[in-house]
Short mmCIF file of C-alpha atoms in Angstrom, two decimals:
data_model
loop_
_atom_site.label_atom_id
_atom_site.label_comp_id
_atom_site.label_asym_id
_atom_site.label_seq_id
_atom_site.Cartn_x
_atom_site.Cartn_y
_atom_site.Cartn_z
CA MET A 308 29.56 86.66 -44.60
CA PRO A 309 29.15 90.19 -43.59
CA PRO A 310 27.02 92.59 -45.74
CA PRO A 311 28.55 94.37 -48.32
CA ALA A 312 30.37 97.92 -46.97
CA THR A 313 27.76 101.13 -47.88
CA ARG A 314 28.81 104.54 -46.83
CA SER A 315 26.66 104.42 -43.46
CA ASN A 316 28.27 101.09 -42.21
CA ARG A 317 31.43 102.13 -42.84
CA LYS A 318 30.88 105.58 -40.67
CA GLN A 319 29.56 103.34 -38.12
CA LEU A 320 32.30 100.83 -38.29
CA ALA A 321 34.62 103.68 -38.07
CA GLU A 322 32.93 105.29 -35.27
CA ARG A 323 32.73 102.00 -33.57
CA SER A 324 36.21 101.51 -33.97
CA CYS A 325 37.79 104.55 -32.69
CA GLY A 326 35.89 104.23 -29.42
CA LEU A 327 37.00 100.92 -29.04
CA LEU A 328 40.44 101.59 -29.88
CA VAL A 329 40.94 104.15 -27.20
CA LEU A 330 39.31 102.02 -25.04
CA LEU A 331 41.49 99.28 -25.39
CA GLY A 332 44.55 101.80 -25.51
CA VAL A 333 43.44 103.14 -21.96
CA ALA A 334 42.41 99.71 -20.79
CA THR A 335 46.13 98.73 -21.78
CA SER A 336 47.72 101.28 -20.10
CA ALA A 337 45.96 100.40 -16.73
CA ALA A 338 48.95 98.22 -15.38
CA ALA A 339 51.37 101.25 -16.85
CA PRO A 340 53.07 103.80 -13.78
CA GLU A 341 50.43 106.63 -13.43
CA LEU A 342 52.15 109.96 -14.77
CA GLY A 343 50.56 113.25 -14.11
CA ASP A 344 46.81 113.23 -14.77
CA SER A 345 46.70 110.21 -17.01
CA ALA A 346 44.33 108.34 -14.45
CA SER A 347 41.72 110.64 -15.25
CA TYR A 348 41.73 109.61 -18.87
CA LEU A 349 41.31 106.18 -18.14
CA ALA A 350 37.80 104.39 -18.95
CA ILE A 351 38.33 101.16 -16.75
CA HIS A 352 40.42 100.62 -13.62
CA ALA A 353 40.62 97.05 -13.72
CA PRO A 354 43.37 94.86 -13.61
CA ALA A 355 41.88 92.18 -16.03
CA VAL A 356 39.31 92.97 -18.76
CA ALA A 357 37.29 91.04 -21.28
CA LEU A 358 36.11 92.44 -24.19
CA ARG A 359 33.50 89.62 -25.40
CA HIS A 360 31.78 89.78 -29.18
CA VAL A 361 34.23 91.85 -30.74
CA GLU A 362 35.40 91.62 -34.16
CA ILE A 363 39.13 91.82 -34.47
CA ILE A 364 41.10 93.40 -37.28
CA ASP A 365 44.62 92.80 -36.36
CA GLY A 366 46.41 95.39 -39.14
CA THR A 367 48.57 92.34 -40.47
CA GLY A 368 45.85 92.49 -43.87
CA ALA A 369 44.24 89.13 -42.55
CA ALA A 370 40.73 89.14 -42.69
CA ARG A 371 38.48 90.39 -40.07
CA ARG A 372 37.39 88.11 -37.34
CA ALA A 373 33.96 88.04 -35.82
CA ASP A 374 32.28 87.24 -32.50
CA GLN A 375 36.07 87.34 -30.63
CA THR A 376 37.32 87.79 -27.03
CA LEU A 377 40.26 89.83 -26.24
CA VAL A 378 41.35 89.36 -22.69
CA ILE A 379 43.46 92.11 -20.97
CA VAL A 380 45.45 91.27 -17.82
CA ASP A 381 47.80 93.90 -16.25
CA GLY A 382 47.98 96.04 -19.41
CA ARG A 383 48.64 93.10 -21.70
CA ILE A 384 46.56 91.14 -23.90
CA THR A 385 46.86 87.74 -22.68
CA ALA A 386 44.11 85.76 -24.96
CA VAL A 387 42.49 86.43 -28.22
CA GLY A 388 39.92 84.21 -29.65
CA PRO A 389 36.33 83.03 -30.41
CA ALA A 390 33.80 84.14 -27.71
CA ALA A 391 32.47 81.00 -27.06
CA SER A 392 35.58 79.31 -26.37
CA THR A 393 38.04 81.82 -24.99
CA PRO A 394 38.39 81.57 -21.18
CA ILE A 395 38.05 84.50 -19.27
CA PRO A 396 40.15 84.65 -15.76
CA ARG A 397 38.10 84.52 -12.82
CA GLY A 398 37.20 88.25 -11.24
CA ALA A 399 37.80 90.07 -15.04
CA LEU A 400 35.72 93.00 -15.75
CA ILE A 401 33.74 91.66 -18.75
CA ARG A 402 32.24 93.79 -21.32
CA ASP A 403 29.99 92.95 -24.19
CA TYR A 404 30.60 94.97 -27.67
CA ALA A 405 28.74 93.15 -30.11
CA GLY A 406 28.95 95.07 -33.23
CA TYR A 407 31.99 97.11 -32.08
CA ALA A 408 35.65 96.18 -33.82
CA VAL A 409 38.79 96.18 -31.92
CA LEU A 410 42.36 97.29 -33.89
CA PRO A 411 45.55 98.04 -33.26
CA GLY A 412 46.77 101.78 -32.06
CA LEU A 413 46.99 103.86 -35.28
CA VAL A 414 50.69 105.56 -36.03
CA GLY A 415 50.51 109.00 -37.19
CA MET A 416 53.42 109.55 -39.46
CA HIS A 417 53.05 113.16 -40.15
CA ASP A 418 51.79 115.00 -36.96
CA HIS A 419 52.11 118.40 -35.40
CA LEU A 420 51.85 119.85 -31.97
CA PHE A 421 51.11 123.34 -33.29
CA TYR A 422 48.54 124.91 -35.76
CA THR A 423 49.37 128.32 -37.65
CA ALA A 424 46.92 131.25 -37.18
CA SER A 425 45.34 132.80 -40.02
CA ARG A 426 46.48 136.17 -41.61
CA GLU A 427 42.83 137.71 -41.59
CA PRO A 428 42.34 137.82 -38.23
CA GLN A 429 45.91 139.17 -37.56
CA ARG A 430 45.23 142.27 -40.09
CA ASN A 431 41.94 143.31 -38.52
CA SER A 432 43.30 142.89 -34.98
CA PRO A 433 42.78 145.58 -32.20
CA GLY A 434 46.71 145.35 -31.31
CA GLY A 435 47.66 145.92 -34.96
CA VAL A 436 49.60 142.54 -35.20
CA GLU A 437 51.64 142.67 -38.60
CA PRO A 438 50.25 139.90 -40.52
CA GLY A 439 53.06 137.16 -40.75
CA PHE A 440 53.44 133.22 -39.76
CA ILE A 441 52.26 133.20 -36.35
CA VAL A 442 52.22 129.54 -34.56
CA ASN A 443 50.15 128.18 -31.62
CA GLU A 444 51.78 125.56 -30.05
CA ILE A 445 49.43 122.68 -28.39
CA PRO A 446 51.62 120.59 -26.59
CA TYR A 447 49.44 119.54 -23.81
CA SER A 448 46.38 119.15 -25.76
CA ALA A 449 47.60 118.07 -29.05
CA PRO A 450 48.99 114.39 -27.84
CA ARG A 451 45.34 113.90 -25.82
CA LEU A 452 43.57 114.65 -28.89
CA TYR A 453 45.38 112.16 -31.36
CA LEU A 454 44.94 109.47 -28.72
CA ALA A 455 41.19 110.15 -28.62
CA ALA A 456 41.67 109.48 -32.48
CA GLY A 457 43.39 106.35 -31.69
CA VAL A 458 46.78 107.45 -32.37
CA THR A 459 48.74 105.64 -30.05
CA THR A 460 52.09 106.64 -31.59
CA LEU A 461 53.36 109.53 -33.46
CA ARG A 462 56.01 111.39 -35.28
CA THR A 463 55.95 114.91 -35.00
CA THR A 464 56.80 116.72 -38.30
CA GLY A 465 58.18 119.79 -36.18
CA SER A 466 57.68 121.89 -33.53
CA VAL A 467 58.48 125.61 -32.85
#
C-alpha cells in the first residue's frame, strides 16, 4: 500500500509524472513522420522502448498499478503489465524508472496561443503607446510549452 499523500510527496509525484508524461509523448511520436524541427524535441530515438518499474495511472479512475513495464514499439504502446513478467522485445532500449509514474497525455480544454500585455508598461512606454488591449501571439512557442507540461491535445479558446 502506498504511503499516505502529503504535500511533498504529491509535488514529487507530479514533477516525476510530468517528466515521464513528456518522455512518453516524445517516445510514442518516434515513428511518426518528422515535421520541421520536431526531431530536436525527441528525448529517445529508438524504435522500441521499455519503461520498467513505473507506476501506471491509466486515467480511467482505476487504482494505480505499481511496478509495471510499459513497452512502446514503432510509436505505439504494445504492452503494459507487471515488471517481473512483461516481455520486452529484443533490442529494445530499456529504461528503469522506479518511483516515477506514467499517465496519459493531458487534454487542455481552455488554452490560449496568446497573452495580453499589461496596461501599465504601455502607459509608460517611450513610444507613447496608447493604453488599451494589446495581444502578443505566441503560436510557435505556446504549443511547445503546453507539450512540455504534458498537454498532448488542446482546444484553443481563441486567437487574434
